[in-house]
């Protein structure tokens, strides 16, 4: 029997529409609120930050929204991405489970993030915007938007969380190779950054702070808008191209997932692979189990509160109802910079609150152990973020072994780890600690959640 | 008109045989000689270093040799690789030329090197070998053999040129992720290494030295053989899967290359894309121009002598007739570690001597400039080695613009630059110099070429 089993779609089978989970939710989501009035926001409230077409997508309840031909044209460079059956990993685990993984690391930026970077740049460009400001953690999002900026001839300013900026100078170099500007956050370029630095000159930064900086820049300049790499409805929707391709590829394999695993930071990677299947389940389809895997050091879904909160530390964003650790919560500096966010996509939070998905938290060393096992079996070295999904999938496969079940497990290998070798060096050198957040700090951050009359 | 034009082959169209240029050479090559006797070597002389099947391939004159099914099975994970028409780059250059590039960076190791690492590991394993020793420059070859070792459950020892070992700790980490051991060369583990260190304790190393170390290890241990990432006939033949795929993909495009460009260090990347076309030309096919692009700081084809020389600095290998700068020549520490070799594949040297190919040398900054231009147009950041091919292809496209010609240019984008970000940082920081070799040193190295009676 062949070891390598790859399912490749023809270009003509690349999805032409994004899937919008809003159309199939059994209960509507709580609306985003204006922090001043406590009232639901409208499109105009978001207009300083986003182009109108993206605002419409953010608020849409239509099941399908067409992917513009110009966007699909760019996607064709690396999409459809391959789906693999991990036979060599199955053998190494000696499991009766069937493990499939979707591989998004084949994009020029090395991760799934261009799936939303390209359309975001496209819609902004179409509305005359020449510059985008954004934040980035590990740098996967920043370099993806930089890539999109190069293709559309737009200026890109990236505020990169300072701890990652220091850990990953090569991500900055990649952004610069694409012509973008990358600044350590908190920076002196914004009021939000200066306020943090005044109180904490040595601040390591956080995604919440970097978002404040980028939002401030966008809100105060006419030619500039803001782009977010996860969390928002339209971003999760853009990632559903991943899950939709999986559906066709699993069909080719003659199989259907019993379990789907994705890692969660802001939620877009998980939503991208899970939501097309969840929608099918909600419309009466098969009963798939969904597992969101997050870092134990930033356990938004497993330890956070489902409440209205700000998306950023500087409190410039609307209030959204989500699983949150509190917008002042600063997670410890573990290696999956893309997962160090205090909040969670409202859509992912909502479906967890409805009991439609499960979540699970892991410390980082066990994730790296899983990633190395995966690399030695399958040849692809995952990004630290993706190692969380690998750990989750392997544990499901080991459960199947224990229970003697031949379940079908699908996970999203959202990026390669070639920019994360310092983390692997630390792991091999025994210098990787299982960091924990401070319980007192978490309690304080949760106590500081805004009180919202509308709740 | 669509911007992204990708030509993807079906798996079933992946070549089943390697192409052997030996069958079509208009004049036979000079044989490798035993350094002691000056007589042509036979299979037994190579038996301590290589498994018999690879020795047979090294000496074969058959036009086609079958790729084992087990090897093709592994290749299917990322092969056939895409061929792209670089329309965005053409626009950026405003050239009437059509530029195509084959992209080998989609392999798990990020370069074309697994094309030979996998079969080499396979044939060794089949003959009971449990361990392979090798050298590596920039680390692309070492990490590819490490990847192959992980899949076949073999021990891999990599002697990495010390200057690259220092510049690229992350390449070492990748090898370790695959379970290989990586040692800075010259090392204290071999007589060859110790001899160099005794004379030059601060030696930066060179591919020639690292080869000596790996060859010595293989020659003195029963369970261990040697694997080389370029130069040898069988290695170049393994890379012809690249050119053969290009032929089918260019057929899909309804086009045929007027010019083929590849970068050359040891010659396998260039041979891989050029030889299937050169063979066709020699059998009466179209008149394609072949351009080998090399670093000006290690100008083997443009400044070297076509003479018998050792493949390594320690003089443990047979003598082969090739373009060489002399086995004692140590190139300066420029950033394309994969191109820092004193010699050149005998096959590539032979066809240049016959006037069948051209060669060209570039300094490194102009290559990085070309690489950044390429990245901003096409989205893929090339490895520094590949930047030489990009520079060569862009210059051909600019020549076409000057001459008003719409020629078809094909080049091999042999790997991505995600492990080479320090080089890009140096380039952006203005810290990248156009290094030159020392003329006196070169003269001395050439004067030291072994005298061979048989010549």
Coordinates of C-alpha atoms in Angstrom, one line a residue, chain A residues 1-4 6 8 10-11 73-80 84 88 101 106-110 147 150-151 167 169-170 173-174 176-179 372 375-381 416 418-419 421-422 424-425 428, chain B residues 1-4 6 8 10-11 73-80 84 88 101 106-110 147 150-151 167 169-170 173-174 176-179 372 375-381 416 418-419 421-422 424-425 428:
Chain A
X1 CA 0.0 0.0 0.0
X2 CA 1.2 3.5 -0.9
X3 CA 2.7 5.6 2.0
X4 CA 2.0 9.0 0.5
X6 CA -2.3 13.1 -1.4
X8 CA -5.3 17.4 -4.9
X10 CA -8.2 20.7 -9.9
X11 CA -8.0 24.4 -10.1
X73 CA -6.7 34.4 -9.6
X74 CA -4.0 35.2 -7.0
X75 CA -5.1 32.2 -4.9
X76 CA -4.4 29.9 -7.8
X77 CA -0.7 30.4 -7.3
X78 CA -0.8 27.9 -4.4
X79 CA -4.5 26.8 -4.1
X80 CA -6.2 24.4 -3.9
X84 CA -2.8 14.3 3.0
X88 CA 3.4 7.3 8.2
X101 CA -4.3 16.9 7.4
X106 CA 2.4 25.9 0.8
X107 CA 1.4 29.6 0.4
X108 CA 4.3 32.0 -0.4
X109 CA 4.1 33.3 3.2
X110 CA 4.1 29.8 4.6
X147 CA 2.8 39.8 0.6
X150 CA 3.3 43.9 -2.6
X151 CA 0.9 42.3 -5.1
X167 CA 12.5 36.6 19.0
X169 CA 13.9 39.2 13.5
X170 CA 13.6 37.1 10.3
X173 CA 13.0 40.8 7.3
X174 CA 10.4 38.8 5.3
X176 CA 10.6 44.1 4.5
X177 CA 11.4 41.9 1.6
X178 CA 7.8 42.4 0.5
X179 CA 8.2 46.2 1.0
X372 CA 8.8 16.7 16.1
X375 CA 8.0 16.0 11.3
X376 CA 9.9 12.7 11.5
X377 CA 7.0 10.8 10.2
X378 CA 5.5 13.2 7.6
X379 CA 8.6 15.3 6.7
X380 CA 6.9 18.7 7.3
X381 CA 8.0 20.7 10.3
X416 CA 5.4 25.5 8.4
X418 CA 10.8 27.4 9.0
X419 CA 10.6 30.8 10.7
X421 CA 13.6 27.3 14.4
X422 CA 14.7 29.2 17.6
X424 CA 12.8 24.2 18.1
X425 CA 16.4 25.0 19.2
X428 CA 16.0 20.5 21.8
Chain B
X1 CA -5.9 38.1 -18.7
X2 CA -5.2 36.1 -15.7
X3 CA -2.1 37.1 -13.6
X4 CA -1.4 33.7 -12.1
X6 CA 0.3 27.8 -13.1
X8 CA 0.4 21.5 -12.7
X10 CA -1.3 15.1 -12.7
X11 CA 0.5 12.6 -10.4
X73 CA 5.7 7.2 -3.7
X74 CA 7.6 9.6 -1.4
X75 CA 8.0 12.2 -4.2
X76 CA 4.3 12.3 -4.6
X77 CA 4.0 14.2 -1.4
X78 CA 5.2 17.4 -3.2
X79 CA 5.8 16.3 -6.8
X80 CA 5.0 17.1 -9.6
X84 CA 4.6 29.2 -13.3
X88 CA 3.7 39.9 -12.8
X101 CA 9.9 29.3 -13.5
X106 CA 7.5 23.2 -2.2
X107 CA 9.4 20.2 -0.9
X108 CA 9.3 19.6 2.8
X109 CA 13.0 20.7 3.0
X110 CA 12.3 23.8 0.9
X147 CA 14.6 14.4 5.9
X150 CA 13.9 10.3 9.0
X151 CA 11.6 8.6 6.4
X167 CA 25.5 31.9 10.0
X169 CA 22.0 27.8 13.3
X170 CA 18.4 27.2 12.2
X173 CA 18.0 22.9 14.1
X174 CA 16.0 21.6 11.1
X176 CA 18.1 17.9 14.3
X177 CA 14.3 18.1 14.0
X178 CA 14.6 15.3 11.5
X179 CA 16.8 13.4 13.9
X372 CA 13.7 41.1 -3.9
X375 CA 9.6 38.4 -4.4
X376 CA 7.6 41.7 -4.7
X377 CA 6.2 40.6 -8.1
X378 CA 5.7 36.9 -7.6
X379 CA 5.4 36.6 -3.9
X380 CA 8.0 33.9 -3.4
X381 CA 11.3 34.9 -1.6
X416 CA 12.8 29.4 -0.9
X418 CA 13.0 31.3 4.5
X419 CA 16.2 30.0 6.1
X421 CA 16.7 35.8 6.2
X422 CA 20.0 36.9 7.8
X424 CA 18.3 39.5 3.4
X425 CA 18.7 41.5 6.6
X428 CA 18.6 45.6 3.4

